Short mmCIF file of C-alpha atoms and ligand atoms in Angstrom, two decimals:
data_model
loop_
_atom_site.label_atom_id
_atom_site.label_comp_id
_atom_site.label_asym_id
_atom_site.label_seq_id
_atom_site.Cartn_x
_atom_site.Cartn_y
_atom_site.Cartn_z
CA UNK A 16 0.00 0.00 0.00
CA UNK A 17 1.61 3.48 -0.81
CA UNK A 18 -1.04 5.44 0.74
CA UNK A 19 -2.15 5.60 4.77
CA UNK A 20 -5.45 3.72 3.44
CA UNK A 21 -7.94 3.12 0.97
CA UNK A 22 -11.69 3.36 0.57
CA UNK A 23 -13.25 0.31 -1.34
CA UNK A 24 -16.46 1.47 -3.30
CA UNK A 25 -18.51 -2.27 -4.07
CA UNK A 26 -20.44 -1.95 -7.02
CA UNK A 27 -22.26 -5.13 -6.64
CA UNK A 28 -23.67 -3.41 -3.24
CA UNK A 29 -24.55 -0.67 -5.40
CA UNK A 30 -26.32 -2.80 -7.62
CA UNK A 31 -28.23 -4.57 -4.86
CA UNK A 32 -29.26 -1.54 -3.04
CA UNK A 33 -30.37 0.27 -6.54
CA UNK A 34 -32.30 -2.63 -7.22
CA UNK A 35 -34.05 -2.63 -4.06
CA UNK A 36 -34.98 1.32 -4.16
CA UNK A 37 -36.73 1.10 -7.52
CA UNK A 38 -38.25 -1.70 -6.81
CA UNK A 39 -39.65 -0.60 -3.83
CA UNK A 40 -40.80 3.00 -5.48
CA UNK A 41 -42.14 1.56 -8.81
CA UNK A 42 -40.88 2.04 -12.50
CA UNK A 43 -42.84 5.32 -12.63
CA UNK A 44 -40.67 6.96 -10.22
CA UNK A 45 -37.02 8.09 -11.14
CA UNK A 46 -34.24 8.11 -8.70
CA UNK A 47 -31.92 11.10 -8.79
CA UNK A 48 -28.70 9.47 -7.42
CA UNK A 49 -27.81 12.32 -4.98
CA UNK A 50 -23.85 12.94 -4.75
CA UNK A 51 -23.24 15.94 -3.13
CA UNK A 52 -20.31 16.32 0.22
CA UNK A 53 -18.01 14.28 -2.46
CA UNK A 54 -20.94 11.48 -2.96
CA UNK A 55 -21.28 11.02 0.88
CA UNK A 56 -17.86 10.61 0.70
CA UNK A 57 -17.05 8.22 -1.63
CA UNK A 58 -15.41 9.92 -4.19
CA UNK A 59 -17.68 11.80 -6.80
CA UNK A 60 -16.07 10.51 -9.73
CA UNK A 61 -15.76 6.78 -8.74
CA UNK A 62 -18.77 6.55 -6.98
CA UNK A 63 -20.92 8.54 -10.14
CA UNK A 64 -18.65 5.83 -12.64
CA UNK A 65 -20.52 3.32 -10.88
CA UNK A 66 -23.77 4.98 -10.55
CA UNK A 67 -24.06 5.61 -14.27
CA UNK A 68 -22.89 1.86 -15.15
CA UNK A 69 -26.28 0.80 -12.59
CA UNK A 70 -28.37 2.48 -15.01
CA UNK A 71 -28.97 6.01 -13.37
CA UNK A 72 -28.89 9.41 -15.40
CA UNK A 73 -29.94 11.76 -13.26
CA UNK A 74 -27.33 13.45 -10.55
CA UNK A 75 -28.65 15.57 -7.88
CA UNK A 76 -25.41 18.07 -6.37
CA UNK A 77 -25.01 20.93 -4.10
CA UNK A 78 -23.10 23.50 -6.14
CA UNK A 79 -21.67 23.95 -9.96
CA UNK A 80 -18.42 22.78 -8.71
CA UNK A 81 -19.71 18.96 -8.13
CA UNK A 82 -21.64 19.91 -10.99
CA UNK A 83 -18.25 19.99 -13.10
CA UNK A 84 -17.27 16.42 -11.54
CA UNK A 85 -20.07 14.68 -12.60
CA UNK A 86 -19.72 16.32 -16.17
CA UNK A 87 -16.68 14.57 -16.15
CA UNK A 88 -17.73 11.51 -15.89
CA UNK A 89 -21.06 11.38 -17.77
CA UNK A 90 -22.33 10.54 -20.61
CA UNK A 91 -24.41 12.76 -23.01
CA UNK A 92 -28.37 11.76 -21.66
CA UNK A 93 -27.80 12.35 -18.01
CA UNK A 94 -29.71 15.29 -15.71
CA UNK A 95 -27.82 16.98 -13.29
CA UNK A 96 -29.36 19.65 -10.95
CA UNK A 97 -28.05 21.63 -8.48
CA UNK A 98 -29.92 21.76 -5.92
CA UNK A 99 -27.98 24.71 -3.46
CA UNK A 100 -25.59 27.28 -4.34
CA UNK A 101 -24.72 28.89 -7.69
CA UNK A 102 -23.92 32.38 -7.81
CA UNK A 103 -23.78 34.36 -10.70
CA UNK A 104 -20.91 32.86 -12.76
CA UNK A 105 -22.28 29.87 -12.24
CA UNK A 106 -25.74 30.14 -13.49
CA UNK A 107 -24.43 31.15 -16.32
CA UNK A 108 -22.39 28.25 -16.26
CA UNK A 109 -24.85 25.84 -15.80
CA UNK A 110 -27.38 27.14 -18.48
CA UNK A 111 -24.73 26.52 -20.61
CA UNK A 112 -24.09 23.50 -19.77
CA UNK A 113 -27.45 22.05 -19.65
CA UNK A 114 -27.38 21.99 -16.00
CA UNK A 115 -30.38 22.28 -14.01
CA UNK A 116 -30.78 24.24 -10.76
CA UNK A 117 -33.09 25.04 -7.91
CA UNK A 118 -34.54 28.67 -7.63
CA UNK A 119 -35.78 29.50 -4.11
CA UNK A 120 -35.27 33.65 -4.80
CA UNK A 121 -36.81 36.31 -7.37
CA UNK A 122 -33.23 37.88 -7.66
CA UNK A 123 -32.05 33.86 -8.66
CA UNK A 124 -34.80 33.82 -11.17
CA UNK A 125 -34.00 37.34 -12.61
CA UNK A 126 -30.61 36.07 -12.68
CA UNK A 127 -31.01 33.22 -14.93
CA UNK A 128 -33.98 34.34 -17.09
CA UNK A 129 -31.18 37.43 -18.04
CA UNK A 130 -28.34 34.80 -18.41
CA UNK A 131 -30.36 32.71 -20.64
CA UNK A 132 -31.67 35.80 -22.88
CA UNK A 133 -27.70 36.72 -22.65
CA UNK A 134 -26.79 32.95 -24.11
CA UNK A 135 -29.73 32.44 -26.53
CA UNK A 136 -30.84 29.54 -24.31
CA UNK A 137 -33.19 28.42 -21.79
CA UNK A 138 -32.50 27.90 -18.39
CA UNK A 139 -33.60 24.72 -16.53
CA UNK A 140 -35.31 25.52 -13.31
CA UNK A 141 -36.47 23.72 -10.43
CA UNK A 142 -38.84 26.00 -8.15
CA UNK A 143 -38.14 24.79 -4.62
CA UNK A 144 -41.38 25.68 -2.56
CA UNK A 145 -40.74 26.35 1.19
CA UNK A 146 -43.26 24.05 2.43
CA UNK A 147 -42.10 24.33 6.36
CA UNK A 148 -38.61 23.53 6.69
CA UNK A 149 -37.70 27.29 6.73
CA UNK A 150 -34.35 27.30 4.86
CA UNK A 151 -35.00 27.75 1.18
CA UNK A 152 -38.01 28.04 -0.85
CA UNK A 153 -40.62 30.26 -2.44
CA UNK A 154 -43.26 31.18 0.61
CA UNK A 155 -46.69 30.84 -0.47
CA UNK A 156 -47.08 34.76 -0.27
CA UNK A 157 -44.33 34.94 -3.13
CA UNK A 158 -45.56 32.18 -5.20
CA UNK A 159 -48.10 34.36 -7.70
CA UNK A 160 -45.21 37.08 -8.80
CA UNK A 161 -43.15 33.58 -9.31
CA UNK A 162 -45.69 32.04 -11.42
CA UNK A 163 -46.06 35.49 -13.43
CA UNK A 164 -42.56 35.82 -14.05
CA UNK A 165 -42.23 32.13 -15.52
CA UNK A 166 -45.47 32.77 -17.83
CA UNK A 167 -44.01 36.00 -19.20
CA UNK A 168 -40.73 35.19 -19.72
CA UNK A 169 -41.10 30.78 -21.05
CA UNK A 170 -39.33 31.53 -23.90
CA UNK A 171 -36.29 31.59 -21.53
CA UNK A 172 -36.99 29.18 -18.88
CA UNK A 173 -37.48 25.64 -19.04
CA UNK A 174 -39.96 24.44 -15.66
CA UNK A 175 -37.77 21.23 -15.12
CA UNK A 176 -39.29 20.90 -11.70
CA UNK A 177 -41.33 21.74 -9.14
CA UNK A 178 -40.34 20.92 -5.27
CA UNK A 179 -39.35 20.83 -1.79
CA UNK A 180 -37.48 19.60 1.43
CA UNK A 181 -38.72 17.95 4.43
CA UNK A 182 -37.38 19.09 7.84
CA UNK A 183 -36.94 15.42 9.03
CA UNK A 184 -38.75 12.79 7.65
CA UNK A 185 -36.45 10.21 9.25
CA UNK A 186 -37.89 10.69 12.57
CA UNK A 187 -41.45 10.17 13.25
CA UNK A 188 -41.43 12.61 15.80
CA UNK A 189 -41.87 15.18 12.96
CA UNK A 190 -44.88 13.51 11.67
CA UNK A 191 -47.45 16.64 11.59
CA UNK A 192 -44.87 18.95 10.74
CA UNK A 193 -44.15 16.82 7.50
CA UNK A 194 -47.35 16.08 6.58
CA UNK A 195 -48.46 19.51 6.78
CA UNK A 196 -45.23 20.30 4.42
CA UNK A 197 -47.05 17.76 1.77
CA UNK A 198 -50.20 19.65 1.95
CA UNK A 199 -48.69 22.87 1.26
CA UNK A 200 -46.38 21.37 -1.76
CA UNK A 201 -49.87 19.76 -3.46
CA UNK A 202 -51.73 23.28 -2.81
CA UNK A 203 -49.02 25.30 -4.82
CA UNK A 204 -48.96 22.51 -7.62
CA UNK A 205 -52.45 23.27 -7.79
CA UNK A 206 -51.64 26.72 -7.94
CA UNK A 207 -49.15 26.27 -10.62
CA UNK A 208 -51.61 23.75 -12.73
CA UNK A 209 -54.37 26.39 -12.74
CA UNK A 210 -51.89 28.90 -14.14
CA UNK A 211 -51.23 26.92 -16.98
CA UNK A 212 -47.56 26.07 -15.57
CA UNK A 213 -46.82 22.17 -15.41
CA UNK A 214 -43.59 21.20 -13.97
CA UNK A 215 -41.86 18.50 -15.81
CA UNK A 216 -41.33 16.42 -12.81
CA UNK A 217 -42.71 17.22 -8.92
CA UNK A 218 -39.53 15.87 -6.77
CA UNK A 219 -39.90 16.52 -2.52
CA UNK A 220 -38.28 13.29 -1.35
CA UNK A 221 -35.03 11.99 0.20
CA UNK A 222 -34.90 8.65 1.33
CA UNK A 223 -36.88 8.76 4.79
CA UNK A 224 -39.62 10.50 3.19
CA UNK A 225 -39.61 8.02 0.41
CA UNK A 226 -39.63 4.98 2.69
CA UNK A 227 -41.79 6.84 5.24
CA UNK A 228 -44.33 8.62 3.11
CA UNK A 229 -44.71 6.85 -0.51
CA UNK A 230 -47.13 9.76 -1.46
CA UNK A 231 -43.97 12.29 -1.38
CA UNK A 232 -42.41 9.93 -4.22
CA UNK A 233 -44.41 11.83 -6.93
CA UNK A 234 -42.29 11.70 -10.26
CA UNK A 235 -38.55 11.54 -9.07
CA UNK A 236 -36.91 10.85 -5.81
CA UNK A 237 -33.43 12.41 -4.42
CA UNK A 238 -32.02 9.14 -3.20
CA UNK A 239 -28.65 9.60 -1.00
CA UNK A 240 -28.01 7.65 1.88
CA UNK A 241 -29.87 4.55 0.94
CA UNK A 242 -28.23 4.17 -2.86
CA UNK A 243 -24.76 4.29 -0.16
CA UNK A 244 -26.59 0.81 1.39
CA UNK A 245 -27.20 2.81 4.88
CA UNK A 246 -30.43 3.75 6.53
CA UNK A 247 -31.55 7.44 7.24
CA UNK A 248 -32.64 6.56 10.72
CA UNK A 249 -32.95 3.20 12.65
CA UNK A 250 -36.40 4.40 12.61
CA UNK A 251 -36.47 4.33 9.15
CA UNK A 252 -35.46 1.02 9.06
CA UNK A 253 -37.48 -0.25 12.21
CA UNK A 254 -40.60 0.87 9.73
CA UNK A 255 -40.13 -0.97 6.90
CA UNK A 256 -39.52 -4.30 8.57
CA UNK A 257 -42.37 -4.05 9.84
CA UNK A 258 -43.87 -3.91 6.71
CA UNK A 259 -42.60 -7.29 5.12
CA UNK A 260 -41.74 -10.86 6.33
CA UNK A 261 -38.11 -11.07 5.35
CA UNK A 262 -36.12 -9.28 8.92
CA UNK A 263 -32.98 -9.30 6.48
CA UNK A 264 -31.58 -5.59 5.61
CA UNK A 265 -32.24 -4.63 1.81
CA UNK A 266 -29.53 -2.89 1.49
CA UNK A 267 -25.57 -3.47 1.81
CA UNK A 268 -23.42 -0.93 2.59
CA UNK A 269 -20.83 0.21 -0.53
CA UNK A 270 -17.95 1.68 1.79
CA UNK A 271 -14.99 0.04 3.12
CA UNK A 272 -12.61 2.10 4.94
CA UNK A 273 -8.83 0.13 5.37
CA UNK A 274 -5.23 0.80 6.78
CA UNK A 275 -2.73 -1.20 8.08
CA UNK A 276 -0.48 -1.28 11.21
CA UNK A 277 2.32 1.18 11.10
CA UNK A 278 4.36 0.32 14.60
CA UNK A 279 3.98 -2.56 17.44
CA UNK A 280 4.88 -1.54 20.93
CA UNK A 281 4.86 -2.81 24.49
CA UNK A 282 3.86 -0.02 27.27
CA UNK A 283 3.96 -1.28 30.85
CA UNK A 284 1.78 -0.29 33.41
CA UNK A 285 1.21 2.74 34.98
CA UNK A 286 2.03 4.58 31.52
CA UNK A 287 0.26 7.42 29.82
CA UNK A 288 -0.17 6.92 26.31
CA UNK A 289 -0.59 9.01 23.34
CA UNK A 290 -1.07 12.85 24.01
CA UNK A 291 -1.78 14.22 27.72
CA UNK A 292 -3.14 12.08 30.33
CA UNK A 293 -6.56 10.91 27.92
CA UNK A 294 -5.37 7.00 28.91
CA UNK A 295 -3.11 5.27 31.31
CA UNK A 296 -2.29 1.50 30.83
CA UNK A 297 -3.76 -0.28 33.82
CA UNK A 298 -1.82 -3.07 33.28
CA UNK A 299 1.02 -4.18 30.68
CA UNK A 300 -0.75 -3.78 27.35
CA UNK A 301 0.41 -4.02 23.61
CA UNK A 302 -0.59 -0.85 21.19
CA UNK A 303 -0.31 -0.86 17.37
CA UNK A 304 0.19 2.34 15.62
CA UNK A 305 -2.20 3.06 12.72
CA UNK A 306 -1.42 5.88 10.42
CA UNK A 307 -5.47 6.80 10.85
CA UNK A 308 -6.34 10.70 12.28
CA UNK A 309 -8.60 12.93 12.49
CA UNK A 310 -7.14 14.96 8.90
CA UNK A 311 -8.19 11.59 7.56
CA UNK A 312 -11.87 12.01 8.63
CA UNK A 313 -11.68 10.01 12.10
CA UNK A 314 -13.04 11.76 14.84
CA UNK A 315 -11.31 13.36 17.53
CA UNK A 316 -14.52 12.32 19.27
CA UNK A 317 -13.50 8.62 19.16
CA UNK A 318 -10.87 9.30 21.34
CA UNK A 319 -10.69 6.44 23.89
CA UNK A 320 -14.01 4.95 21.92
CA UNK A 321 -13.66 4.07 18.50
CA UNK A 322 -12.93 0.52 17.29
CA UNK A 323 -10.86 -1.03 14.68
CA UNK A 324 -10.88 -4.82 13.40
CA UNK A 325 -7.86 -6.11 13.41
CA UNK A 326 -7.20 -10.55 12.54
CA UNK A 327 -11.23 -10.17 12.68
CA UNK A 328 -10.92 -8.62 16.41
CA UNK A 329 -12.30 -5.24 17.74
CA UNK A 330 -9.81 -3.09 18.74
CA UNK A 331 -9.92 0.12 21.06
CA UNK A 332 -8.57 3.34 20.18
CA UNK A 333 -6.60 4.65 23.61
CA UNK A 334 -5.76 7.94 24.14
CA UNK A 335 -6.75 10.68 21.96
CA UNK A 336 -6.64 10.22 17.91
CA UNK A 337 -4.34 12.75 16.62
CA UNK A 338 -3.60 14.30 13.28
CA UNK A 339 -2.44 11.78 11.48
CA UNK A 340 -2.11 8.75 13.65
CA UNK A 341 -4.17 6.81 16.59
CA UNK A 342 -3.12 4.18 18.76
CA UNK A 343 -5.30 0.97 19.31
CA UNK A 344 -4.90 -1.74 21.96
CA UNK A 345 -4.03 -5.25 20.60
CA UNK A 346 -3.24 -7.10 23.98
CA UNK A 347 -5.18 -9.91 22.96
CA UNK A 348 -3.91 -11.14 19.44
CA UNK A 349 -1.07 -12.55 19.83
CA UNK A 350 0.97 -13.06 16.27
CA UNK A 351 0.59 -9.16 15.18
CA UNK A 352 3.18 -7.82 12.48
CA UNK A 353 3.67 -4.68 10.96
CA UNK A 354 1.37 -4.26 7.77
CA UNK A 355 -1.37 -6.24 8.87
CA UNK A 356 -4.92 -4.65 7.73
CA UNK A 357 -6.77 -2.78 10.22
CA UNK A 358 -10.42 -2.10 9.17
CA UNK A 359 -12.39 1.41 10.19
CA UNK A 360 -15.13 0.83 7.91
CA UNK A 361 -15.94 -2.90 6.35
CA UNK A 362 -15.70 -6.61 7.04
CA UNK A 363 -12.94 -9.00 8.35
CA UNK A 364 -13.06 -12.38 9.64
CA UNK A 365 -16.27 -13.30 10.88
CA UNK A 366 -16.57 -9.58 12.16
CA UNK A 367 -18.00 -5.97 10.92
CA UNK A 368 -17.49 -2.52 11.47
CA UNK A 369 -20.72 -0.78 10.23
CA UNK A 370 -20.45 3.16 10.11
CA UNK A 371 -23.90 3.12 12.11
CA UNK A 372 -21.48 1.74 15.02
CA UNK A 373 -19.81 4.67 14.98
CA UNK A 374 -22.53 6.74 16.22
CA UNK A 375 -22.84 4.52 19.36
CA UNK A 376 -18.97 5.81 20.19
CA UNK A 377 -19.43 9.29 19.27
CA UNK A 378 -22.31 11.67 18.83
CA UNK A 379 -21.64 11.74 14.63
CA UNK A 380 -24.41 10.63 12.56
CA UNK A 381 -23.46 8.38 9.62
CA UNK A 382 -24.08 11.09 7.15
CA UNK A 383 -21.15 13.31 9.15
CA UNK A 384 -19.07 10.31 9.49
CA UNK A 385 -18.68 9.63 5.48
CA UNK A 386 -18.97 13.59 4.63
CA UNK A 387 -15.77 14.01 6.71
CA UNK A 388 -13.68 11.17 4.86
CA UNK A 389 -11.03 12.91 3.51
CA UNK A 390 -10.98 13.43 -0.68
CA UNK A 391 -7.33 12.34 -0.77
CA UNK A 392 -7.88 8.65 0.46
CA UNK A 393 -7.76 6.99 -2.93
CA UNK A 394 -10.92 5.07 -3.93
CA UNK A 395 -10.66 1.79 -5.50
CA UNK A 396 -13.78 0.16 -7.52
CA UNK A 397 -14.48 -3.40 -6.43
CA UNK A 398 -16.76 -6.01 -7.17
C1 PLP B 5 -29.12 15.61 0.78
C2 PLP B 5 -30.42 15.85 0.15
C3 PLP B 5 -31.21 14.78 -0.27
C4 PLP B 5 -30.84 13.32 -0.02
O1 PLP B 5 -31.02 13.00 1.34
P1 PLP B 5 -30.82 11.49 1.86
O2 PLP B 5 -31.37 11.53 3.23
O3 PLP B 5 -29.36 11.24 1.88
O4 PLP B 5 -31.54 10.60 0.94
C5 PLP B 5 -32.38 15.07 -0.94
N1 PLP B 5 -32.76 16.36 -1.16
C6 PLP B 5 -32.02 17.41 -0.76
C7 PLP B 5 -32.50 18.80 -1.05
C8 PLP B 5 -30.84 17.19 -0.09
O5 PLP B 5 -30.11 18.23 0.31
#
């Protein structure tokens, strides 16, 4: 291995979970493979390779410069939409490049509908609707002058979509507030409808909402976590089992996170190790050295918490993880030498480290956990 690690990216997981998701929604309903914070992590390129070779041509992303990643990868027929920031330059950009993007402000709209006239060529819009989760989105009271603007100016924009975000649909906790958030989206569909204005495709859900609420599926879902083979929520998951016979999960994760051992020592009792006073040997115990930190995307937080595999064993991390290295206890195996794989994320022996585990070590949720992975980790395509 040249490199402190590598991320494995399974495509037949990808397959499997894919399969499962449309499936489950129907062939009526397309599934915008949603790889924004660097695909969850996994590398945009490699993980949107394998993506497009699944079958999927529509890419959902958070600003023009993922937008350019994808590009690089895909082929000609293949949506992508930007669903957060673009400022100007990149509007202009994107209309361009037949990129889609949402619109939650008139000064966005003006924006584009001059870029277009600018480039001789439509812009493709999505109007997001603020339904309730107050963070971006046309409010109802806005939502005429919207609908005027698009009628007078259609030559120039293209109504790719019409839609919304739920403000937790993972947690059922947040049932009212959600369903409310449907209502309003169907009322200003109406809206739109009566005006004449039909969106190409209505899109509102991410994967809880999917699973959760099948009447949020509409035309198109934006599908991240679960296409990655992880669950929103345990909730989530809780509810669809108890839906269907089969107790096994659908979905299988894609990620494998792996390093090796950099150093063996002995430390005898009594000893601090690593930084500080964060861990003192109790008794004589063996550490291995693994070239893993926290510029690498593990915690800090996992300090005296997180666990490794190592010969199909969990390992603790003691002490605190540092910048570029952590050290783990291996007391109890016995024939340890220097390169031997050390798993963060993936399978080894009869044993698994799931990134849901890590959550019950550290306050992260998984999303944060693969977000933080750092884009330098090379990322190698399996089957
Ligand atoms: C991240 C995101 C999604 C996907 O959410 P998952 O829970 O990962 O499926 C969908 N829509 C928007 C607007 C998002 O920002």
């Amino acid at each position: 291995m040249h490199t402190n690690s590598t991320i494995e990216l399974s495509l037949s997981a990808l397959k499997k979970n894919l399969y499962f998701l449309k499936r489950t929604f129907g062939r009526n309903v397309k599934i915008s493979s949603v790889v924004k914070g660097n695909a969850y992590g996994h590398g945009i390129r490699e993980f949107a390779t394998m993506a497009l070779h699944c079958g999927i041509n529509h890419f959902s992303v958070f600003d023009s410069h993922e937008a350019k990643k994808v590009k690089q990868v895909v082929k000609k027929n293949t949506e992508i939409m930007i669903m957060g920031f673009v400022d100007d330059e990149a509007i202009t950009w994107a209309i361009d490049h037949n990129v889609s993007f949402f619109v939650f402000e008139k000064d966005r709209l003006r924006k584009a509908i001059k870029a277009a006239k600018k480039l001789g060529k439509k812009a493709g819009v999505h109007i997001e609707v603020e339904t309730g989760m107050n963070r971006t989105g046309f409010g109802m009271r806005e939502i005429p002058g919207v609908i005027r603007l698009l009628q007078k100016e259609k030559e120039h924009v293209t109504l790719k979509g019409l839609c919304t975000h739920y403000a937790g649909a993972e947690s059922i906790a947040n049932y009212y507030r959600v369903t409310e958030q449907i209502k309003v989206f169907k009322k200003v569909h109406s809206q739109f409808n009566r005006e004449g204005l039909h969106p190409e495709t209505r899109h509102t859900a991410c994967s809880a909402a999917a699973m959760m609420y099948p009447e949020t599926r509409m035309d198109m879902v934006r599908i991240g976590i679960m296409q990655y083979g992880l669950w929103p929520s345990p909730e989530t998951f809780v509810s669809l089992l108890n839906k269907r016979k089969s107790k096994a999960d659908p979905l299988e994760r894609v990620i494998a996170w792996k390093s090796e051992v950099m150093s063996i020592k002995k430390v005898k009792a009594g000893d601090f190790i690593g930084y500080g006073t964060h861990f003192m040997a109790k008794q004589k115990v063996k550490i291995a050295i693994v070239p893993i930190g926290y510029s690498h995307g593990y915690s800090r937080s996992l300090s005296n918490q997180g666990r490794v595999l190592i010969h199909g064993r969990r390992c603790v991390v003691v002490g605190s993880v540092g910048m570029n290295m952590m050290i783990v206890d291996v007391s109890q195996i016995l024939d340890l030498k220097k390169g031997d794989e050390v798993v963060m994320i993936g399978a080894q022996g009869q044993d698994d480290m799931s990134v849901a585990s890590f959550s019950d070590y550290s306050d992260q949720l998984n999303y944060e956990l693969l977000a933080r992975l750092s884009r330098d980790i090379p990322r190698k395509i399996v089957d």
